[in-house]
């Protein structure tokens, strides 16, 4: 039934959180395993050590894993959704800041910021419904 408030979580929300989880897990693993190749492919200068890429990538992966909690029971895991709001909003805002300042290292980061804004909107929509 996937509920803790006496109402089942609609299947659409379960799918949404599963997609959010898969997206961040896949993105994080891609950079964990091939971050240097990705950065080289888009013409970015590599950091002095691969750890700079992998430390950020593991955070993205773990954030994706956390979305499996609301996928399992969204009503009981609103806190994870709020963290997702902060995470997605922070990335999009930082990317926008660097873009406006003319310092974004690659336009390659723009689609991810747009995707994060879409997830952010979905998270906020869910939280509004959950607050009723």
mmCIF file of N, CA and C in Angstrom:
data_model
loop_
_atom_site.group_PDB
_atom_site.id
_atom_site.type_symbol
_atom_site.label_atom_id
_atom_site.label_comp_id
_atom_site.label_asym_id
_atom_site.label_seq_id
_atom_site.Cartn_x
_atom_site.Cartn_y
_atom_site.Cartn_z
ATOM 1 N N UNK A 1 0.821 -1.195 0.000
ATOM 2 C CA UNK A 1 0.000 0.000 0.000
ATOM 3 C C UNK A 1 0.863 1.255 0.000
ATOM 4 N N UNK A 2 2.098 1.200 0.499
ATOM 5 C CA UNK A 2 3.003 2.334 0.501
ATOM 6 C C UNK A 2 2.370 3.560 1.142
ATOM 7 N N UNK A 3 2.084 3.443 2.391
ATOM 8 C CA UNK A 3 1.415 4.535 3.078
ATOM 9 C C UNK A 3 1.835 4.607 4.532
ATOM 10 N N UNK A 4 1.805 5.790 5.074
ATOM 11 C CA UNK A 4 1.977 5.943 6.507
ATOM 12 C C UNK A 4 0.954 6.930 7.038
ATOM 13 N N UNK A 5 0.127 7.469 6.156
ATOM 14 C CA UNK A 5 -0.917 8.388 6.594
ATOM 15 C C UNK A 5 -2.303 7.861 6.252
ATOM 16 N N UNK A 6 -2.378 6.599 5.934
ATOM 17 C CA UNK A 6 -3.650 5.987 5.644
ATOM 18 C C UNK A 6 -4.094 6.098 4.200
ATOM 19 N N UNK A 7 -3.304 6.730 3.372
ATOM 20 C CA UNK A 7 -3.637 6.846 1.955
ATOM 21 C C UNK A 7 -2.477 6.307 1.135
ATOM 22 N N UNK A 8 -2.771 5.572 0.094
ATOM 23 C CA UNK A 8 -1.680 5.069 -0.745
ATOM 24 C C UNK A 8 -1.008 6.213 -1.511
ATOM 25 N N UNK A 9 0.259 6.036 -1.762
ATOM 26 C CA UNK A 9 0.987 6.992 -2.594
ATOM 27 C C UNK A 9 0.603 6.717 -4.046
ATOM 28 N N UNK A 10 0.111 7.726 -4.762
ATOM 29 C CA UNK A 10 -0.256 7.501 -6.169
ATOM 30 C C UNK A 10 0.922 6.966 -6.978
ATOM 31 N N UNK A 11 0.626 6.085 -7.907
ATOM 32 C CA UNK A 11 1.666 5.458 -8.728
ATOM 33 C C UNK A 11 2.497 6.490 -9.477
ATOM 34 N N UNK A 12 1.893 7.579 -9.899
ATOM 35 C CA UNK A 12 2.644 8.615 -10.641
ATOM 36 C C UNK A 12 3.773 9.185 -9.795
ATOM 37 N N UNK A 13 3.517 9.383 -8.515
ATOM 38 C CA UNK A 13 4.575 9.895 -7.639
ATOM 39 C C UNK A 13 5.655 8.856 -7.409
ATOM 40 N N UNK A 14 5.255 7.621 -7.310
ATOM 41 C CA UNK A 14 6.269 6.560 -7.155
ATOM 42 C C UNK A 14 7.170 6.530 -8.381
ATOM 43 N N UNK A 15 6.586 6.615 -9.574
ATOM 44 C CA UNK A 15 7.382 6.638 -10.802
ATOM 45 C C UNK A 15 8.287 7.864 -10.834
ATOM 46 N N UNK A 16 7.762 9.005 -10.428
ATOM 47 C CA UNK A 16 8.551 10.239 -10.417
ATOM 48 C C UNK A 16 9.797 10.081 -9.548
ATOM 49 N N UNK A 17 9.630 9.564 -8.331
ATOM 50 C CA UNK A 17 10.775 9.397 -7.443
ATOM 51 C C UNK A 17 11.733 8.319 -7.952
ATOM 52 N N UNK A 18 11.214 7.306 -8.608
ATOM 53 C CA UNK A 18 12.092 6.291 -9.198
ATOM 54 C C UNK A 18 12.923 6.896 -10.329
ATOM 55 N N UNK A 19 12.310 7.712 -11.166
ATOM 56 C CA UNK A 19 13.047 8.372 -12.245
ATOM 57 C C UNK A 19 14.106 9.311 -11.660
ATOM 58 N N UNK A 20 13.747 10.051 -10.609
ATOM 59 C CA UNK A 20 14.711 10.939 -9.960
ATOM 60 C C UNK A 20 15.898 10.136 -9.421
ATOM 61 N N UNK A 21 15.609 8.987 -8.833
ATOM 62 C CA UNK A 21 16.672 8.138 -8.299
ATOM 63 C C UNK A 21 17.572 7.622 -9.407
ATOM 64 N N UNK A 22 16.974 7.078 -10.440
ATOM 65 C CA UNK A 22 17.760 6.517 -11.552
ATOM 66 C C UNK A 22 18.613 7.606 -12.212
ATOM 67 N N UNK A 23 18.037 8.782 -12.402
ATOM 68 C CA UNK A 23 18.751 9.896 -13.033
ATOM 69 C C UNK A 23 20.026 10.233 -12.262
ATOM 70 N N UNK A 24 19.905 10.458 -10.947
ATOM 71 C CA UNK A 24 21.086 10.847 -10.177
ATOM 72 C C UNK A 24 22.063 9.694 -9.984
ATOM 73 N N UNK A 25 21.547 8.488 -9.805
ATOM 74 C CA UNK A 25 22.457 7.338 -9.678
ATOM 75 C C UNK A 25 23.260 7.162 -10.964
ATOM 76 N N UNK A 26 22.587 7.219 -12.106
ATOM 77 C CA UNK A 26 23.281 7.049 -13.387
ATOM 78 C C UNK A 26 24.286 8.170 -13.626
ATOM 79 N N UNK A 27 23.892 9.401 -13.344
ATOM 80 C CA UNK A 27 24.794 10.537 -13.537
ATOM 81 C C UNK A 27 26.012 10.422 -12.625
ATOM 82 N N UNK A 28 25.757 10.096 -11.363
ATOM 83 C CA UNK A 28 26.864 9.954 -10.425
ATOM 84 C C UNK A 28 27.815 8.835 -10.804
ATOM 85 N N UNK A 29 27.260 7.686 -11.174
ATOM 86 C CA UNK A 29 28.127 6.569 -11.571
ATOM 87 C C UNK A 29 28.904 6.873 -12.845
ATOM 88 N N UNK A 30 28.273 7.575 -13.767
ATOM 89 C CA UNK A 30 28.967 7.945 -15.015
ATOM 90 C C UNK A 30 30.203 8.780 -14.704
ATOM 91 N N UNK A 31 30.071 9.712 -13.775
ATOM 92 C CA UNK A 31 31.226 10.544 -13.423
ATOM 93 C C UNK A 31 32.198 9.823 -12.502
ATOM 94 N N UNK A 32 31.692 8.905 -11.691
ATOM 95 C CA UNK A 32 32.612 8.105 -10.861
ATOM 96 C C UNK A 32 33.528 7.261 -11.732
ATOM 97 N N UNK A 33 32.940 6.653 -12.759
ATOM 98 C CA UNK A 33 33.684 5.704 -13.587
ATOM 99 C C UNK A 33 34.353 6.330 -14.801
ATOM 100 N N UNK A 34 33.798 7.417 -15.293
ATOM 101 C CA UNK A 34 34.342 7.995 -16.528
ATOM 102 C C UNK A 34 34.369 9.503 -16.544
ATOM 103 N N UNK A 35 34.464 10.118 -15.382
ATOM 104 C CA UNK A 35 34.426 11.576 -15.296
ATOM 105 C C UNK A 35 35.508 12.275 -16.084
ATOM 106 N N UNK A 36 36.713 11.733 -16.042
ATOM 107 C CA UNK A 36 37.801 12.364 -16.798
ATOM 108 C C UNK A 36 37.502 12.339 -18.297
ATOM 109 N N UNK A 37 37.012 11.217 -18.785
ATOM 110 C CA UNK A 37 36.693 11.103 -20.212
ATOM 111 C C UNK A 37 35.580 12.071 -20.606
ATOM 112 N N UNK A 38 34.574 12.224 -19.739
ATOM 113 C CA UNK A 38 33.475 13.153 -20.028
ATOM 114 C C UNK A 38 34.010 14.573 -20.108
ATOM 115 N N UNK A 39 34.799 14.980 -19.124
ATOM 116 C CA UNK A 39 35.338 16.340 -19.124
ATOM 117 C C UNK A 39 36.254 16.586 -20.317
ATOM 118 N N UNK A 40 37.060 15.614 -20.658
ATOM 119 C CA UNK A 40 37.927 15.760 -21.844
ATOM 120 C C UNK A 40 37.091 15.881 -23.109
ATOM 121 N N UNK A 41 36.004 15.116 -23.198
ATOM 122 C CA UNK A 41 35.150 15.132 -24.390
ATOM 123 C C UNK A 41 34.494 16.496 -24.601
ATOM 124 N N UNK A 42 34.215 17.214 -23.523
ATOM 125 C CA UNK A 42 33.581 18.532 -23.669
ATOM 126 C C UNK A 42 34.603 19.666 -23.620
ATOM 127 N N UNK A 43 35.888 19.292 -23.615
ATOM 128 C CA UNK A 43 36.949 20.286 -23.707
ATOM 129 C C UNK A 43 37.260 21.023 -22.420
ATOM 130 N N UNK A 44 36.905 20.449 -21.298
ATOM 131 C CA UNK A 44 37.214 21.092 -20.020
ATOM 132 C C UNK A 44 38.582 20.653 -19.518
ATOM 133 N N UNK A 45 39.226 21.558 -18.834
ATOM 134 C CA UNK A 45 40.503 21.241 -18.209
ATOM 135 C C UNK A 45 40.239 20.305 -17.031
ATOM 136 N N UNK A 46 41.045 19.276 -16.919
ATOM 137 C CA UNK A 46 40.878 18.308 -15.831
ATOM 138 C C UNK A 46 41.395 18.902 -14.519
ATOM 139 N N UNK A 47 40.752 18.548 -13.403
ATOM 140 C CA UNK A 47 41.276 18.992 -12.111
ATOM 141 C C UNK A 47 42.598 18.287 -11.831
ATOM 142 N N UNK A 48 43.352 18.772 -10.833
ATOM 143 C CA UNK A 48 44.666 18.178 -10.559
ATOM 144 C C UNK A 48 44.623 16.722 -10.107
ATOM 145 N N UNK A 49 43.471 16.264 -9.632
ATOM 146 C CA UNK A 49 43.355 14.884 -9.177
ATOM 147 C C UNK A 49 41.938 14.390 -9.451
ATOM 148 N N UNK A 50 41.809 13.120 -9.811
ATOM 149 C CA UNK A 50 40.493 12.539 -10.115
ATOM 150 C C UNK A 50 39.546 12.591 -8.916
ATOM 151 N N UNK A 51 40.096 12.693 -7.715
ATOM 152 C CA UNK A 51 39.257 12.747 -6.512
ATOM 153 C C UNK A 51 38.286 13.927 -6.561
ATOM 154 N N UNK A 52 38.669 15.029 -7.187
ATOM 155 C CA UNK A 52 37.766 16.179 -7.277
ATOM 156 C C UNK A 52 36.486 15.802 -8.030
ATOM 157 N N UNK A 53 36.620 15.001 -9.045
ATOM 158 C CA UNK A 53 35.468 14.552 -9.822
ATOM 159 C C UNK A 53 34.699 13.492 -9.029
ATOM 160 N N UNK A 54 35.413 12.519 -8.506
ATOM 161 C CA UNK A 54 34.764 11.392 -7.850
ATOM 162 C C UNK A 54 34.083 11.775 -6.537
ATOM 163 N N UNK A 55 34.634 12.726 -5.806
ATOM 164 C CA UNK A 55 33.990 13.150 -4.562
ATOM 165 C C UNK A 55 32.636 13.798 -4.835
ATOM 166 N N UNK A 56 32.552 14.605 -5.866
ATOM 167 C CA UNK A 56 31.265 15.197 -6.245
ATOM 168 C C UNK A 56 30.332 14.120 -6.797
ATOM 169 N N UNK A 57 30.888 13.211 -7.584
ATOM 170 C CA UNK A 57 30.070 12.165 -8.207
ATOM 171 C C UNK A 57 29.465 11.226 -7.176
ATOM 172 N N UNK A 58 30.207 10.903 -6.137
ATOM 173 C CA UNK A 58 29.664 9.998 -5.118
ATOM 174 C C UNK A 58 28.514 10.682 -4.378
ATOM 175 N N UNK A 59 28.604 11.995 -4.185
ATOM 176 C CA UNK A 59 27.502 12.733 -3.566
ATOM 177 C C UNK A 59 26.251 12.641 -4.426
ATOM 178 N N UNK A 60 26.391 12.826 -5.724
ATOM 179 C CA UNK A 60 25.246 12.735 -6.639
ATOM 180 C C UNK A 60 24.651 11.328 -6.593
ATOM 181 N N UNK A 61 25.505 10.321 -6.572
ATOM 182 C CA UNK A 61 25.040 8.930 -6.513
ATOM 183 C C UNK A 61 24.249 8.671 -5.234
ATOM 184 N N UNK A 62 24.768 9.104 -4.105
ATOM 185 C CA UNK A 62 24.092 8.882 -2.829
ATOM 186 C C UNK A 62 22.784 9.667 -2.778
ATOM 187 N N UNK A 63 22.780 10.865 -3.332
ATOM 188 C CA UNK A 63 21.524 11.622 -3.388
ATOM 189 C C UNK A 63 20.486 10.843 -4.188
ATOM 190 N N UNK A 64 20.912 10.249 -5.296
ATOM 191 C CA UNK A 64 20.005 9.415 -6.083
ATOM 192 C C UNK A 64 19.490 8.233 -5.283
ATOM 193 N N UNK A 65 20.367 7.601 -4.534
ATOM 194 C CA UNK A 65 19.939 6.485 -3.689
ATOM 195 C C UNK A 65 18.899 6.940 -2.665
ATOM 196 N N UNK A 66 19.052 8.166 -2.176
ATOM 197 C CA UNK A 66 18.096 8.656 -1.171
ATOM 198 C C UNK A 66 16.691 8.793 -1.745
ATOM 199 N N UNK A 67 16.556 9.029 -3.042
ATOM 200 C CA UNK A 67 15.221 9.153 -3.637
ATOM 201 C C UNK A 67 14.490 7.816 -3.688
ATOM 202 N N UNK A 68 15.203 6.735 -3.438
ATOM 203 C CA UNK A 68 14.523 5.439 -3.341
ATOM 204 C C UNK A 68 13.661 5.366 -2.078
ATOM 205 N N UNK A 69 13.963 6.188 -1.076
ATOM 206 C CA UNK A 69 13.135 6.211 0.137
ATOM 207 C C UNK A 69 11.740 6.759 -0.158
ATOM 208 N N UNK A 70 11.600 7.943 -0.776
ATOM 209 C CA UNK A 70 10.233 8.368 -1.115
ATOM 210 C C UNK A 70 9.597 7.509 -2.204
ATOM 211 N N UNK A 71 10.387 6.892 -3.048
ATOM 212 C CA UNK A 71 9.821 5.948 -4.018
ATOM 213 C C UNK A 71 9.116 4.820 -3.262
ATOM 214 N N UNK A 72 9.737 4.357 -2.197
ATOM 215 C CA UNK A 72 9.154 3.275 -1.401
ATOM 216 C C UNK A 72 7.943 3.766 -0.598
ATOM 217 N N UNK A 73 8.076 4.907 0.063
ATOM 218 C CA UNK A 73 6.970 5.470 0.851
ATOM 219 C C UNK A 73 7.157 6.979 0.931
ATOM 220 N N UNK A 74 6.577 7.675 -0.008
ATOM 221 C CA UNK A 74 6.765 9.118 -0.114
ATOM 222 C C UNK A 74 6.248 9.863 1.113
ATOM 223 N N UNK A 75 5.110 9.428 1.652
ATOM 224 C CA UNK A 75 4.526 10.149 2.786
ATOM 225 C C UNK A 75 5.451 10.121 4.004
ATOM 226 N N UNK A 76 6.184 9.055 4.190
ATOM 227 C CA UNK A 76 7.068 8.939 5.357
ATOM 228 C C UNK A 76 8.435 9.573 5.133
ATOM 229 N N UNK A 77 8.708 10.009 3.925
ATOM 230 C CA UNK A 77 10.051 10.497 3.607
ATOM 231 C C UNK A 77 10.051 11.895 3.014
ATOM 232 N N UNK A 78 9.155 12.734 3.521
ATOM 233 C CA UNK A 78 9.109 14.120 3.036
ATOM 234 C C UNK A 78 10.427 14.847 3.292
ATOM 235 N N UNK A 79 11.117 14.495 4.366
ATOM 236 C CA UNK A 79 12.400 15.135 4.666
ATOM 237 C C UNK A 79 13.405 14.940 3.548
ATOM 238 N N UNK A 80 13.421 13.757 2.966
ATOM 239 C CA UNK A 80 14.323 13.488 1.839
ATOM 240 C C UNK A 80 13.948 14.378 0.659
ATOM 241 N N UNK A 81 12.656 14.584 0.471
ATOM 242 C CA UNK A 81 12.199 15.435 -0.632
ATOM 243 C C UNK A 81 12.648 16.875 -0.399
ATOM 244 N N UNK A 82 12.584 17.347 0.838
ATOM 245 C CA UNK A 82 13.068 18.695 1.149
ATOM 246 C C UNK A 82 14.573 18.822 0.881
ATOM 247 N N UNK A 83 15.324 17.794 1.208
ATOM 248 C CA UNK A 83 16.757 17.811 0.887
ATOM 249 C C UNK A 83 16.940 17.866 -0.634
ATOM 250 N N UNK A 84 16.103 17.138 -1.369
ATOM 251 C CA UNK A 84 16.147 17.190 -2.828
ATOM 252 C C UNK A 84 15.858 18.578 -3.354
ATOM 253 N N UNK A 85 14.927 19.290 -2.723
ATOM 254 C CA UNK A 85 14.643 20.679 -3.108
ATOM 255 C C UNK A 85 15.909 21.524 -2.967
ATOM 256 N N UNK A 86 16.578 21.390 -1.828
ATOM 257 C CA UNK A 86 17.808 22.157 -1.596
ATOM 258 C C UNK A 86 18.902 21.771 -2.587
ATOM 259 N N UNK A 87 19.051 20.487 -2.814
ATOM 260 C CA UNK A 87 20.088 19.971 -3.712
ATOM 261 C C UNK A 87 19.858 20.421 -5.150
ATOM 262 N N UNK A 88 18.649 20.211 -5.655
ATOM 263 C CA UNK A 88 18.350 20.569 -7.045
ATOM 264 C C UNK A 88 18.370 22.082 -7.229
ATOM 265 N N UNK A 89 17.816 22.807 -6.267
ATOM 266 C CA UNK A 89 17.824 24.264 -6.349
ATOM 267 C C UNK A 89 19.226 24.843 -6.292
ATOM 268 N N UNK A 90 20.069 24.268 -5.455
ATOM 269 C CA UNK A 90 21.449 24.753 -5.329
ATOM 270 C C UNK A 90 22.233 24.562 -6.620
ATOM 271 N N UNK A 91 22.113 23.382 -7.214
ATOM 272 C CA UNK A 91 22.844 23.135 -8.468
ATOM 273 C C UNK A 91 22.364 24.089 -9.553
ATOM 274 N N UNK A 92 21.047 24.212 -9.720
ATOM 275 C CA UNK A 92 20.508 25.069 -10.776
ATOM 276 C C UNK A 92 20.900 26.526 -10.545
ATOM 277 N N UNK A 93 20.833 26.976 -9.299
ATOM 278 C CA UNK A 93 21.195 28.359 -8.994
ATOM 279 C C UNK A 93 22.678 28.620 -9.241
ATOM 280 N N UNK A 94 23.523 27.684 -8.847
ATOM 281 C CA UNK A 94 24.955 27.863 -9.052
ATOM 282 C C UNK A 94 25.313 27.848 -10.537
ATOM 283 N N UNK A 95 24.701 26.950 -11.280
ATOM 284 C CA UNK A 95 24.942 26.912 -12.726
ATOM 285 C C UNK A 95 24.470 28.211 -13.378
ATOM 286 N N UNK A 96 23.306 28.712 -12.956
ATOM 287 C CA UNK A 96 22.789 29.971 -13.509
ATOM 288 C C UNK A 96 23.711 31.134 -13.156
ATOM 289 N N UNK A 97 24.203 31.143 -11.931
ATOM 290 C CA UNK A 97 25.126 32.202 -11.504
ATOM 291 C C UNK A 97 26.370 32.221 -12.394
ATOM 292 N N UNK A 98 26.986 31.063 -12.568
ATOM 293 C CA UNK A 98 28.183 31.000 -13.400
ATOM 294 C C UNK A 98 27.879 31.361 -14.850
ATOM 295 N N UNK A 99 26.705 30.981 -15.335
ATOM 296 C CA UNK A 99 26.312 31.330 -16.699
ATOM 297 C C UNK A 99 26.171 32.838 -16.851
ATOM 298 N N UNK A 100 25.465 33.473 -15.926
ATOM 299 C CA UNK A 100 25.257 34.927 -15.975
ATOM 300 C C UNK A 100 26.582 35.675 -15.846
ATOM 301 N N UNK A 101 27.470 35.159 -15.016
ATOM 302 C CA UNK A 101 28.769 35.814 -14.807
ATOM 303 C C UNK A 101 29.756 35.509 -15.935
ATOM 304 N N UNK A 102 29.340 34.662 -16.895
ATOM 305 C CA UNK A 102 30.227 34.306 -18.003
ATOM 306 C C UNK A 102 31.345 33.378 -17.594
ATOM 307 N N UNK A 103 31.134 32.625 -16.519
ATOM 308 C CA UNK A 103 32.190 31.759 -15.994
ATOM 309 C C UNK A 103 31.812 30.283 -15.997
ATOM 310 N N UNK A 104 30.682 29.925 -16.624
ATOM 311 C CA UNK A 104 30.297 28.515 -16.692
ATOM 312 C C UNK A 104 31.324 27.789 -17.558
ATOM 313 N N UNK A 105 31.970 26.754 -17.025
ATOM 314 C CA UNK A 105 33.067 26.133 -17.767
ATOM 315 C C UNK A 105 32.640 25.452 -19.072
ATOM 316 N N UNK A 106 31.361 25.105 -19.188
ATOM 317 C CA UNK A 106 30.879 24.459 -20.405
ATOM 318 C C UNK A 106 29.358 24.557 -20.449
ATOM 319 N N UNK A 107 28.812 24.747 -21.648
ATOM 320 C CA UNK A 107 27.357 24.742 -21.803
ATOM 321 C C UNK A 107 26.798 23.346 -21.541
ATOM 322 N N UNK A 108 27.671 22.374 -21.457
ATOM 323 C CA UNK A 108 27.313 20.996 -21.148
ATOM 324 C C UNK A 108 26.540 20.905 -19.828
ATOM 325 N N UNK A 109 26.749 21.855 -18.905
ATOM 326 C CA UNK A 109 26.104 21.833 -17.601
ATOM 327 C C UNK A 109 24.682 22.396 -17.626
ATOM 328 N N UNK A 110 24.316 23.099 -18.671
ATOM 329 C CA UNK A 110 22.992 23.725 -18.751
ATOM 330 C C UNK A 110 21.854 22.700 -18.783
ATOM 331 N N UNK A 111 21.920 21.653 -19.618
ATOM 332 C CA UNK A 111 20.812 20.684 -19.605
ATOM 333 C C UNK A 111 20.594 20.038 -18.233
ATOM 334 N N UNK A 112 21.667 19.811 -17.489
ATOM 335 C CA UNK A 112 21.516 19.240 -16.149
ATOM 336 C C UNK A 112 20.815 20.222 -15.228
ATOM 337 N N UNK A 113 21.130 21.503 -15.364
ATOM 338 C CA UNK A 113 20.460 22.518 -14.549
ATOM 339 C C UNK A 113 18.967 22.570 -14.890
ATOM 340 N N UNK A 114 18.646 22.452 -16.160
ATOM 341 C CA UNK A 114 17.241 22.453 -16.577
ATOM 342 C C UNK A 114 16.528 21.216 -16.034
ATOM 343 N N UNK A 115 17.182 20.058 -16.125
ATOM 344 C CA UNK A 115 16.593 18.835 -15.568
ATOM 345 C C UNK A 115 16.391 18.980 -14.063
ATOM 346 N N UNK A 116 17.360 19.576 -13.384
ATOM 347 C CA UNK A 116 17.218 19.762 -11.935
ATOM 348 C C UNK A 116 16.074 20.710 -11.609
ATOM 349 N N UNK A 117 15.859 21.729 -12.419
ATOM 350 C CA UNK A 117 14.713 22.617 -12.200
ATOM 351 C C UNK A 117 13.398 21.857 -12.363
ATOM 352 N N UNK A 118 13.353 20.944 -13.322
ATOM 353 C CA UNK A 118 12.143 20.132 -13.513
ATOM 354 C C UNK A 118 11.912 19.240 -12.298
ATOM 355 N N UNK A 119 12.974 18.593 -11.800
ATOM 356 C CA UNK A 119 12.823 17.775 -10.595
ATOM 357 C C UNK A 119 12.444 18.647 -9.398
ATOM 358 N N UNK A 120 13.047 19.817 -9.282
ATOM 359 C CA UNK A 120 12.720 20.746 -8.205
ATOM 360 C C UNK A 120 11.230 21.091 -8.229
ATOM 361 N N UNK A 121 10.707 21.390 -9.396
ATOM 362 C CA UNK A 121 9.280 21.700 -9.526
ATOM 363 C C UNK A 121 8.425 20.503 -9.088
ATOM 364 N N UNK A 122 8.822 19.311 -9.499
ATOM 365 C CA UNK A 122 8.095 18.113 -9.089
ATOM 366 C C UNK A 122 8.151 17.889 -7.595
ATOM 367 N N UNK A 123 9.318 18.090 -6.999
ATOM 368 C CA UNK A 123 9.450 17.924 -5.546
ATOM 369 C C UNK A 123 8.538 18.905 -4.809
ATOM 370 N N UNK A 124 8.549 20.162 -5.244
ATOM 371 C CA UNK A 124 7.709 21.167 -4.595
ATOM 372 C C UNK A 124 6.225 20.857 -4.780
ATOM 373 N N UNK A 125 5.860 20.380 -5.949
ATOM 374 C CA UNK A 125 4.468 19.995 -6.202
ATOM 375 C C UNK A 125 4.060 18.873 -5.251
ATOM 376 N N UNK A 126 4.932 17.854 -5.149
ATOM 377 C CA UNK A 126 4.626 16.755 -4.227
ATOM 378 C C UNK A 126 4.474 17.272 -2.805
ATOM 379 N N UNK A 127 5.387 18.127 -2.347
ATOM 380 C CA UNK A 127 5.319 18.624 -0.979
ATOM 381 C C UNK A 127 4.045 19.442 -0.730
ATOM 382 N N UNK A 128 3.606 20.149 -1.738
ATOM 383 C CA UNK A 128 2.350 20.906 -1.599
ATOM 384 C C UNK A 128 1.174 19.948 -1.413
ATOM 385 N N UNK A 129 1.155 18.880 -2.204
ATOM 386 C CA UNK A 129 0.092 17.881 -2.061
ATOM 387 C C UNK A 129 0.189 17.172 -0.714
ATOM 388 N N UNK A 130 1.400 16.855 -0.299
ATOM 389 C CA UNK A 130 1.593 16.138 0.965
ATOM 390 C C UNK A 130 1.186 16.989 2.168
ATOM 391 N N UNK A 131 1.240 18.302 2.025
ATOM 392 C CA UNK A 131 0.901 19.192 3.141
ATOM 393 C C UNK A 131 -0.608 19.281 3.382
ATOM 394 N N UNK A 132 -1.407 18.803 2.428
ATOM 395 C CA UNK A 132 -2.876 18.899 2.572
ATOM 396 C C UNK A 132 -3.405 17.911 3.574
#
